[in-house]
Amino acid sequence: MLTGKEERKWPVLNTLFMCQVWRNSLEVIVFLLVLQKGLKDNFADVQVSVVDCPDLTKEPFTFPVKGICGKTRIAEVGGVPYLLPLVNKKKVYDLNKVAKEIKLPGAFILGAGAGPFQTLGFNSEFMPVVQTESEHKPPVNGSYFACINPKDGGYLLEKYSEKYHDFGFALLANLFASEGQPGKVIEVKAKRRTGKLNFVTCMRQTLEKHYGDKPVGMGGTFIVQKGKVKTHIMPPEFSSCPLNSEEELNKWLHFYEMKAPLICLPVFVSKDPGFDLRLEHTHFFSHHGDGGHYHYDTTPETVEYLGYFLPAEFLYRIDRPKETHSFGRD
Ligand SMILES: [Zn+2]
């Protein structure tokens, strides 16, 4: 029974009702045209439309739910200041609890974050793909993590539930939550990059230009169908000396080029309403051992993206760092 006296471990500092871009069919059409036009400035071949969400339980997604529809929310938990300049090891979280904090127990959650060092015993990139616990259903953890193999400096991608049975993560995460229902979604196809922006930044900046101070947040999944991407994976040990700049951080991270097909888990917000947000964050996994943090594709001539997205109805900021800085958000 709730006593009302329980200490809230991770304060939900801000909740925001996001800009409504789906109130009527005219707004949806405007939204599609805005995205189409913005992407066309950066890609040779673009097609934006509303479709029925493909069955995400099928290959290549293999998610525990069929879709990304119903009561969509974005949650940013913690932040880069808990990782840099030095790690704060008190900052550990649980996706089942996050689902309750955002008033959606049983939510399907995907996104990008730091792996649960509290369970793994080392630091890693985390790709949450979780149907959280509800009264009716036990939770399902379809998450992956990518880590550096200290023996040879190579990397490993593993399905989290193969060895571990908790729903933890740590330090920071950008999450997109929904009821995991089938339904209408925005399909985005973009081929051959002609501009400088990555796929996600292009959509985010396009929305910022059109919607201005009204933040629009989106999440979902996209596949890099052809080409390669630049990616990073954090080392297994946290840095013992403070990392105080983008340059120091980049010396600490391990960078790789990874090849399609990659299943990406993007979360982005067009404009920070003053919540100290990371505006975009995308991690990815694959079925051939590649996985990590997406920076951009390195093959503009051949790259092909296919994505399914929805705008979020609400934005939640959980356990926002009190002391902050602006580096390490690329
Ligand atoms: Zn990341």
mmCIF file of C-alpha atoms and ligand atoms in Angstrom:
data_model
loop_
_atom_site.group_PDB
_atom_site.id
_atom_site.type_symbol
_atom_site.label_atom_id
_atom_site.label_comp_id
_atom_site.label_asym_id
_atom_site.label_seq_id
_atom_site.Cartn_x
_atom_site.Cartn_y
_atom_site.Cartn_z
ATOM 1 C CA MET A 1 0.000 0.000 0.000
ATOM 2 C CA LEU A 2 1.241 3.469 -0.785
ATOM 3 C CA THR A 3 1.767 5.584 2.291
ATOM 4 C CA GLY A 4 2.485 8.768 0.404
ATOM 5 C CA LYS A 5 5.655 9.141 2.437
ATOM 6 C CA GLU A 6 7.961 7.152 0.224
ATOM 7 C CA GLU A 7 10.962 9.047 -0.910
ATOM 8 C CA ARG A 8 10.937 9.590 -4.634
ATOM 9 C CA LYS A 9 14.361 8.412 -5.647
ATOM 10 C CA TRP A 10 14.479 10.032 -9.063
ATOM 11 C CA PRO A 11 12.648 13.307 -9.140
ATOM 12 C CA VAL A 12 10.531 13.887 -12.218
ATOM 13 C CA LEU A 13 11.439 17.523 -12.455
ATOM 14 C CA ASN A 14 9.466 18.555 -15.458
ATOM 15 C CA THR A 15 6.611 17.230 -17.482
ATOM 16 C CA LEU A 16 5.566 18.915 -20.654
ATOM 17 C CA PHE A 17 2.627 18.408 -22.936
ATOM 18 C CA MET A 18 4.340 18.432 -26.295
ATOM 19 C CA CYS A 19 3.366 20.381 -29.362
ATOM 20 C CA GLN A 20 0.377 18.634 -30.905
ATOM 21 C CA VAL A 21 1.050 17.823 -34.516
ATOM 22 C CA TRP A 22 -1.679 15.190 -34.881
ATOM 23 C CA ARG A 23 -4.817 17.019 -33.760
ATOM 24 C CA ASN A 24 -6.399 16.920 -37.198
ATOM 25 C CA SER A 25 -5.635 15.647 -40.665
ATOM 26 C CA LEU A 26 -4.486 19.072 -41.855
ATOM 27 C CA GLU A 27 -1.802 19.183 -39.154
ATOM 28 C CA VAL A 28 -0.673 15.703 -40.113
ATOM 29 C CA ILE A 29 -0.380 16.701 -43.770
ATOM 30 C CA VAL A 30 1.595 19.822 -42.844
ATOM 31 C CA PHE A 31 3.877 17.716 -40.657
ATOM 32 C CA LEU A 32 4.547 15.243 -43.490
ATOM 33 C CA LEU A 33 5.235 18.028 -45.991
ATOM 34 C CA VAL A 34 7.596 19.789 -43.559
ATOM 35 C CA LEU A 35 9.590 16.592 -43.013
ATOM 36 C CA GLN A 36 9.597 15.736 -46.717
ATOM 37 C CA LYS A 37 10.903 19.173 -47.694
ATOM 38 C CA GLY A 38 13.557 19.276 -44.953
ATOM 39 C CA LEU A 39 14.877 15.807 -45.759
ATOM 40 C CA LYS A 40 14.986 16.648 -49.473
ATOM 41 C CA ASP A 41 17.599 19.320 -48.669
ATOM 42 C CA ASN A 42 19.859 16.562 -47.331
ATOM 43 C CA PHE A 43 18.966 13.399 -49.274
ATOM 44 C CA ALA A 44 18.500 12.765 -53.003
ATOM 45 C CA ASP A 45 15.525 10.440 -52.655
ATOM 46 C CA VAL A 46 12.911 11.046 -49.923
ATOM 47 C CA GLN A 47 9.459 9.654 -49.231
ATOM 48 C CA VAL A 48 7.453 10.536 -46.110
ATOM 49 C CA SER A 49 3.999 9.010 -45.571
ATOM 50 C CA VAL A 50 1.582 7.614 -43.017
ATOM 51 C CA VAL A 51 1.431 3.821 -43.007
ATOM 52 C CA ASP A 52 0.355 0.986 -40.723
ATOM 53 C CA CYS A 53 3.280 0.170 -38.446
ATOM 54 C CA PRO A 54 4.970 -3.002 -39.711
ATOM 55 C CA ASP A 55 4.866 -5.923 -37.276
ATOM 56 C CA LEU A 56 7.905 -5.145 -35.124
ATOM 57 C CA THR A 57 7.995 -8.644 -33.673
ATOM 58 C CA LYS A 58 9.274 -9.772 -37.095
ATOM 59 C CA GLU A 59 12.793 -9.592 -38.564
ATOM 60 C CA PRO A 60 14.825 -7.489 -38.592
ATOM 61 C CA PHE A 61 13.301 -5.725 -35.529
ATOM 62 C CA THR A 62 12.427 -8.732 -33.335
ATOM 63 C CA PHE A 63 10.905 -6.414 -30.681
ATOM 64 C CA PRO A 64 8.685 -7.861 -27.926
ATOM 65 C CA VAL A 65 5.685 -5.817 -29.191
ATOM 66 C CA LYS A 66 4.004 -5.249 -32.538
ATOM 67 C CA GLY A 67 4.114 -1.448 -32.756
ATOM 68 C CA ILE A 68 5.095 1.904 -31.239
ATOM 69 C CA CYS A 69 1.595 3.347 -30.911
ATOM 70 C CA GLY A 70 -0.508 4.450 -27.956
ATOM 71 C CA LYS A 71 0.218 7.092 -25.271
ATOM 72 C CA THR A 72 3.617 8.061 -26.671
ATOM 73 C CA ARG A 73 6.121 9.661 -24.305
ATOM 74 C CA ILE A 74 9.737 10.735 -24.320
ATOM 75 C CA ALA A 75 11.731 10.457 -21.107
ATOM 76 C CA GLU A 76 15.233 11.697 -20.531
ATOM 77 C CA VAL A 77 16.775 10.123 -17.427
ATOM 78 C CA GLY A 78 19.939 11.446 -15.760
ATOM 79 C CA GLY A 79 22.429 12.974 -18.150
ATOM 80 C CA VAL A 80 25.974 13.283 -19.419
ATOM 81 C CA PRO A 81 27.009 15.169 -16.213
ATOM 82 C CA TYR A 82 26.660 11.830 -14.350
ATOM 83 C CA LEU A 83 29.313 10.339 -16.677
ATOM 84 C CA LEU A 84 31.629 13.329 -17.196
ATOM 85 C CA PRO A 85 34.014 14.729 -16.049
ATOM 86 C CA LEU A 86 33.890 11.778 -13.592
ATOM 87 C CA VAL A 87 31.353 9.006 -13.144
ATOM 88 C CA ASN A 88 28.704 9.211 -10.412
ATOM 89 C CA LYS A 89 28.131 5.561 -9.510
ATOM 90 C CA LYS A 90 25.026 6.332 -7.457
ATOM 91 C CA LYS A 91 23.129 6.948 -10.679
ATOM 92 C CA VAL A 92 21.523 3.599 -11.417
ATOM 93 C CA TYR A 93 18.004 3.144 -12.749
ATOM 94 C CA ASP A 94 15.366 0.568 -13.623
ATOM 95 C CA LEU A 95 13.126 0.612 -16.705
ATOM 96 C CA ASN A 96 10.138 -0.885 -14.865
ATOM 97 C CA LYS A 97 10.300 2.030 -12.421
ATOM 98 C CA VAL A 98 10.732 4.564 -15.228
ATOM 99 C CA ALA A 99 7.541 3.190 -16.844
ATOM 100 C CA LYS A 100 5.658 3.877 -13.597
ATOM 101 C CA GLU A 101 7.193 7.369 -13.242
ATOM 102 C CA ILE A 102 5.896 8.297 -16.694
ATOM 103 C CA LYS A 103 2.466 6.922 -15.747
ATOM 104 C CA LEU A 104 2.616 4.092 -18.237
ATOM 105 C CA PRO A 105 3.278 0.808 -16.415
ATOM 106 C CA GLY A 106 3.651 -1.929 -19.017
ATOM 107 C CA ALA A 107 5.093 0.583 -21.502
ATOM 108 C CA PHE A 108 7.196 -0.559 -24.398
ATOM 109 C CA ILE A 109 10.440 1.406 -24.114
ATOM 110 C CA LEU A 110 13.238 1.811 -26.629
ATOM 111 C CA GLY A 111 16.125 4.242 -26.924
ATOM 112 C CA ALA A 112 19.739 4.938 -26.069
ATOM 113 C CA GLY A 113 21.568 4.927 -22.740
ATOM 114 C CA ALA A 114 24.458 3.658 -20.675
ATOM 115 C CA GLY A 115 24.497 -0.034 -19.776
ATOM 116 C CA PRO A 116 23.872 -1.205 -16.212
ATOM 117 C CA PHE A 117 27.424 -1.341 -14.783
ATOM 118 C CA GLN A 118 25.760 -2.238 -11.456
ATOM 119 C CA THR A 119 24.895 -5.641 -12.958
ATOM 120 C CA LEU A 120 27.484 -6.099 -15.693
ATOM 121 C CA GLY A 121 30.460 -4.915 -13.626
ATOM 122 C CA PHE A 122 31.685 -2.741 -16.517
ATOM 123 C CA ASN A 123 30.588 0.214 -18.625
ATOM 124 C CA SER A 124 28.830 -0.248 -21.983
ATOM 125 C CA GLU A 125 26.484 1.202 -24.590
ATOM 126 C CA PHE A 126 22.884 0.183 -23.957
ATOM 127 C CA MET A 127 20.097 -0.374 -26.484
ATOM 128 C CA PRO A 128 16.905 -0.660 -24.411
ATOM 129 C CA VAL A 129 14.102 -2.651 -26.071
ATOM 130 C CA VAL A 130 11.820 -3.517 -23.175
ATOM 131 C CA GLN A 131 8.212 -4.328 -22.535
ATOM 132 C CA THR A 132 7.993 -3.266 -18.899
ATOM 133 C CA GLU A 133 6.041 -5.078 -16.203
ATOM 134 C CA SER A 134 2.310 -4.589 -15.806
ATOM 135 C CA GLU A 135 -0.463 -6.198 -13.799
ATOM 136 C CA HIS A 136 -1.308 -8.479 -16.684
ATOM 137 C CA LYS A 137 2.087 -9.356 -18.145
ATOM 138 C CA PRO A 138 5.597 -10.156 -16.947
ATOM 139 C CA PRO A 139 8.292 -7.847 -18.358
ATOM 140 C CA VAL A 140 10.295 -8.820 -21.458
ATOM 141 C CA ASN A 141 13.844 -7.578 -21.937
ATOM 142 C CA GLY A 142 14.851 -7.513 -25.604
ATOM 143 C CA SER A 143 17.709 -5.074 -24.967
ATOM 144 C CA TYR A 144 21.257 -5.294 -26.287
ATOM 145 C CA PHE A 145 24.535 -3.902 -25.003
ATOM 146 C CA ALA A 146 27.814 -3.255 -26.804
ATOM 147 C CA CYS A 147 31.142 -3.233 -25.017
ATOM 148 C CA ILE A 148 34.830 -3.205 -25.726
ATOM 149 C CA ASN A 149 36.684 -6.474 -25.475
ATOM 150 C CA PRO A 150 39.670 -5.510 -23.290
ATOM 151 C CA LYS A 151 41.698 -8.412 -24.713
ATOM 152 C CA ASP A 152 41.899 -7.151 -28.298
ATOM 153 C CA GLY A 153 40.239 -3.715 -28.384
ATOM 154 C CA GLY A 154 37.473 -5.123 -30.590
ATOM 155 C CA TYR A 155 33.810 -4.914 -29.666
ATOM 156 C CA LEU A 156 31.064 -7.292 -28.650
ATOM 157 C CA LEU A 157 27.287 -6.974 -29.001
ATOM 158 C CA GLU A 158 25.211 -9.129 -26.694
ATOM 159 C CA LYS A 159 21.543 -9.672 -26.029
ATOM 160 C CA TYR A 160 21.112 -8.592 -22.407
ATOM 161 C CA SER A 161 18.623 -11.299 -21.382
ATOM 162 C CA GLU A 162 20.938 -14.115 -22.421
ATOM 163 C CA LYS A 163 22.916 -13.709 -19.188
ATOM 164 C CA TYR A 164 21.071 -11.156 -17.047
ATOM 165 C CA HIS A 165 17.540 -10.930 -15.725
ATOM 166 C CA ASP A 166 17.124 -7.378 -14.391
ATOM 167 C CA PHE A 167 15.843 -4.240 -16.144
ATOM 168 C CA GLY A 168 18.589 -1.861 -15.094
ATOM 169 C CA PHE A 169 20.533 0.857 -16.857
ATOM 170 C CA ALA A 170 22.762 3.636 -15.563
ATOM 171 C CA LEU A 171 23.818 7.306 -15.695
ATOM 172 C CA LEU A 172 21.788 8.535 -18.663
ATOM 173 C CA ALA A 173 19.155 7.481 -21.140
ATOM 174 C CA ASN A 174 16.937 8.954 -23.819
ATOM 175 C CA LEU A 175 13.798 6.861 -24.023
ATOM 176 C CA PHE A 176 10.709 6.637 -26.217
ATOM 177 C CA ALA A 177 7.765 4.908 -24.571
ATOM 178 C CA SER A 178 4.380 3.798 -25.859
ATOM 179 C CA GLU A 179 1.748 1.124 -25.300
ATOM 180 C CA GLY A 180 3.505 -0.908 -27.984
ATOM 181 C CA GLN A 181 0.321 -1.116 -30.053
ATOM 182 C CA PRO A 182 -0.029 -1.464 -33.807
ATOM 183 C CA GLY A 183 -1.413 1.590 -35.595
ATOM 184 C CA LYS A 184 -0.576 4.455 -37.908
ATOM 185 C CA VAL A 185 3.025 5.699 -37.945
ATOM 186 C CA ILE A 186 5.133 8.009 -40.072
ATOM 187 C CA GLU A 187 7.250 6.101 -42.538
ATOM 188 C CA VAL A 188 10.390 7.903 -43.708
ATOM 189 C CA LYS A 189 12.499 6.641 -46.593
ATOM 190 C CA ALA A 190 15.696 8.535 -47.416
ATOM 191 C CA LYS A 191 18.373 7.455 -49.862
ATOM 192 C CA ARG A 192 21.734 8.917 -50.963
ATOM 193 C CA ARG A 193 22.852 11.730 -48.675
ATOM 194 C CA THR A 194 23.587 14.986 -50.468
ATOM 195 C CA GLY A 195 23.918 17.247 -47.395
ATOM 196 C CA LYS A 196 26.094 17.303 -44.277
ATOM 197 C CA LEU A 197 23.481 16.330 -41.672
ATOM 198 C CA ASN A 198 22.909 12.838 -40.343
ATOM 199 C CA PHE A 199 19.420 11.330 -40.737
ATOM 200 C CA VAL A 200 18.222 12.239 -37.233
ATOM 201 C CA THR A 201 19.758 15.736 -37.055
ATOM 202 C CA CYS A 202 18.168 16.536 -40.396
ATOM 203 C CA MET A 203 14.678 15.652 -39.131
ATOM 204 C CA ARG A 204 15.244 17.391 -35.797
ATOM 205 C CA GLN A 205 16.480 20.646 -37.307
ATOM 206 C CA THR A 206 13.709 20.569 -39.900
ATOM 207 C CA LEU A 207 11.109 20.387 -37.124
ATOM 208 C CA GLU A 208 12.869 23.116 -35.129
ATOM 209 C CA LYS A 209 12.802 25.426 -38.145
ATOM 210 C CA HIS A 210 9.084 24.917 -38.663
ATOM 211 C CA TYR A 211 7.734 24.614 -35.100
ATOM 212 C CA GLY A 212 10.168 27.075 -33.502
ATOM 213 C CA ASP A 213 9.802 27.375 -29.727
ATOM 214 C CA LYS A 214 7.141 24.647 -29.566
ATOM 215 C CA PRO A 215 9.147 21.464 -28.945
ATOM 216 C CA VAL A 216 8.264 18.421 -31.025
ATOM 217 C CA GLY A 217 9.727 15.128 -29.829
ATOM 218 C CA MET A 218 9.856 11.927 -31.821
ATOM 219 C CA GLY A 219 10.993 8.375 -31.432
ATOM 220 C CA GLY A 220 10.668 5.007 -33.071
ATOM 221 C CA THR A 221 13.008 2.882 -35.087
ATOM 222 C CA PHE A 222 14.870 3.064 -38.367
ATOM 223 C CA ILE A 223 16.987 0.652 -40.343
ATOM 224 C CA VAL A 224 20.210 1.596 -42.065
ATOM 225 C CA GLN A 225 19.570 -0.714 -45.003
ATOM 226 C CA LYS A 226 22.714 0.000 -46.990
ATOM 227 C CA GLY A 227 26.055 1.663 -46.244
ATOM 228 C CA LYS A 228 28.176 2.136 -43.136
ATOM 229 C CA VAL A 229 27.986 4.361 -40.078
ATOM 230 C CA LYS A 230 30.494 5.966 -37.750
ATOM 231 C CA THR A 231 29.860 4.812 -34.218
ATOM 232 C CA HIS A 232 31.388 4.881 -30.744
ATOM 233 C CA ILE A 233 31.453 2.525 -27.788
ATOM 234 C CA MET A 234 32.506 3.611 -24.295
ATOM 235 C CA PRO A 235 35.397 1.729 -22.682
ATOM 236 C CA PRO A 236 34.644 -0.857 -19.975
ATOM 237 C CA GLU A 237 36.366 1.221 -17.283
ATOM 238 C CA PHE A 238 35.188 4.710 -16.353
ATOM 239 C CA SER A 239 37.887 7.332 -16.708
ATOM 240 C CA SER A 240 39.857 7.825 -13.500
ATOM 241 C CA CYS A 241 41.071 11.265 -14.594
ATOM 242 C CA PRO A 242 38.424 13.924 -15.257
ATOM 243 C CA LEU A 243 37.332 14.326 -18.891
ATOM 244 C CA ASN A 244 36.699 18.032 -19.277
ATOM 245 C CA SER A 245 36.240 18.598 -22.994
ATOM 246 C CA GLU A 246 34.936 17.053 -26.195
ATOM 247 C CA GLU A 247 38.564 16.424 -27.157
ATOM 248 C CA GLU A 248 39.421 14.529 -23.960
ATOM 249 C CA LEU A 249 36.178 12.578 -24.281
ATOM 250 C CA ASN A 250 36.976 11.580 -27.865
ATOM 251 C CA LYS A 251 40.358 10.214 -26.794
ATOM 252 C CA TRP A 252 38.593 8.052 -24.210
ATOM 253 C CA LEU A 253 35.852 6.706 -26.528
ATOM 254 C CA HIS A 254 36.477 3.945 -29.076
ATOM 255 C CA PHE A 255 35.332 4.763 -32.625
ATOM 256 C CA TYR A 256 34.380 2.252 -35.317
ATOM 257 C CA GLU A 257 32.745 2.022 -38.699
ATOM 258 C CA MET A 258 29.906 -0.513 -38.739
ATOM 259 C CA LYS A 259 27.945 -1.927 -41.639
ATOM 260 C CA ALA A 260 24.275 -2.281 -42.589
ATOM 261 C CA PRO A 261 21.769 -3.627 -41.889
ATOM 262 C CA LEU A 262 21.527 -1.826 -38.530
ATOM 263 C CA ILE A 263 18.386 -1.459 -36.403
ATOM 264 C CA CYS A 264 18.434 1.995 -34.788
ATOM 265 C CA LEU A 265 16.503 3.310 -31.769
ATOM 266 C CA PRO A 266 16.249 7.106 -32.198
ATOM 267 C CA VAL A 267 14.866 9.642 -29.725
ATOM 268 C CA PHE A 268 14.927 13.341 -30.540
ATOM 269 C CA VAL A 269 13.395 16.668 -29.520
ATOM 270 C CA SER A 270 13.339 19.673 -31.842
ATOM 271 C CA LYS A 271 13.966 22.275 -29.138
ATOM 272 C CA ASP A 272 14.953 22.194 -25.474
ATOM 273 C CA PRO A 273 12.155 23.841 -23.449
ATOM 274 C CA GLY A 274 14.696 24.476 -20.667
ATOM 275 C CA PHE A 275 14.965 20.916 -19.293
ATOM 276 C CA ASP A 276 18.695 20.521 -20.045
ATOM 277 C CA LEU A 277 17.953 17.900 -22.696
ATOM 278 C CA ARG A 278 20.185 15.899 -24.945
ATOM 279 C CA LEU A 279 18.337 16.777 -28.153
ATOM 280 C CA GLU A 280 19.082 13.562 -30.010
ATOM 281 C CA HIS A 281 20.436 10.170 -29.115
ATOM 282 C CA THR A 282 20.428 7.032 -31.249
ATOM 283 C CA HIS A 283 21.837 3.607 -30.449
ATOM 284 C CA PHE A 284 21.606 0.590 -32.710
ATOM 285 C CA PHE A 285 21.973 -3.160 -32.756
ATOM 286 C CA SER A 286 22.217 -5.706 -35.553
ATOM 287 C CA HIS A 287 22.028 -9.444 -36.137
ATOM 288 C CA HIS A 288 25.676 -9.619 -37.265
ATOM 289 C CA GLY A 289 27.457 -8.408 -34.117
ATOM 290 C CA ASP A 290 27.577 -4.667 -34.812
ATOM 291 C CA GLY A 291 26.093 -2.238 -32.300
ATOM 292 C CA GLY A 292 26.806 1.124 -30.700
ATOM 293 C CA HIS A 293 26.083 4.859 -30.693
ATOM 294 C CA TYR A 294 25.120 6.309 -34.102
ATOM 295 C CA HIS A 295 26.981 9.439 -35.251
ATOM 296 C CA TYR A 296 26.431 9.566 -39.037
ATOM 297 C CA ASP A 297 26.737 7.450 -42.156
ATOM 298 C CA THR A 298 30.120 7.390 -43.883
ATOM 299 C CA THR A 299 28.719 6.266 -47.238
ATOM 300 C CA PRO A 300 26.580 9.142 -48.588
ATOM 301 C CA GLU A 301 26.525 7.679 -52.128
ATOM 302 C CA THR A 302 24.957 4.398 -51.129
ATOM 303 C CA VAL A 303 23.235 4.944 -47.777
ATOM 304 C CA GLU A 304 19.566 4.004 -47.426
ATOM 305 C CA TYR A 305 17.372 4.706 -44.398
ATOM 306 C CA LEU A 306 13.907 3.314 -43.692
ATOM 307 C CA GLY A 307 12.217 4.507 -40.489
ATOM 308 C CA TYR A 308 8.958 4.416 -38.522
ATOM 309 C CA PHE A 309 8.315 7.291 -36.138
ATOM 310 C CA LEU A 310 5.684 8.919 -33.965
ATOM 311 C CA PRO A 311 5.599 12.258 -32.159
ATOM 312 C CA ALA A 312 5.507 12.021 -28.365
ATOM 313 C CA GLU A 313 2.491 13.369 -26.479
ATOM 314 C CA PHE A 314 4.479 14.041 -23.308
ATOM 315 C CA LEU A 315 8.064 14.774 -22.348
ATOM 316 C CA TYR A 316 9.380 13.720 -18.930
ATOM 317 C CA ARG A 317 12.668 14.818 -17.392
ATOM 318 C CA ILE A 318 13.762 12.385 -14.689
ATOM 319 C CA ASP A 319 16.620 12.978 -12.240
ATOM 320 C CA ARG A 320 17.968 15.995 -14.078
ATOM 321 C CA PRO A 321 21.563 16.781 -13.029
ATOM 322 C CA LYS A 322 21.812 19.888 -10.861
ATOM 323 C CA GLU A 323 25.243 20.767 -12.133
ATOM 324 C CA THR A 324 25.488 20.613 -15.859
ATOM 325 C CA HIS A 325 27.745 21.325 -18.842
ATOM 326 C CA SER A 326 27.329 21.229 -22.588
ATOM 327 C CA PHE A 327 29.917 18.826 -23.960
ATOM 328 C CA GLY A 328 29.593 15.116 -24.709
ATOM 329 C CA ARG A 329 26.154 15.342 -26.327
ATOM 330 C CA ASP A 330 27.088 14.499 -29.914
HETATM 331 ZN ZN ZN B 1 25.042 7.051 -26.805
#
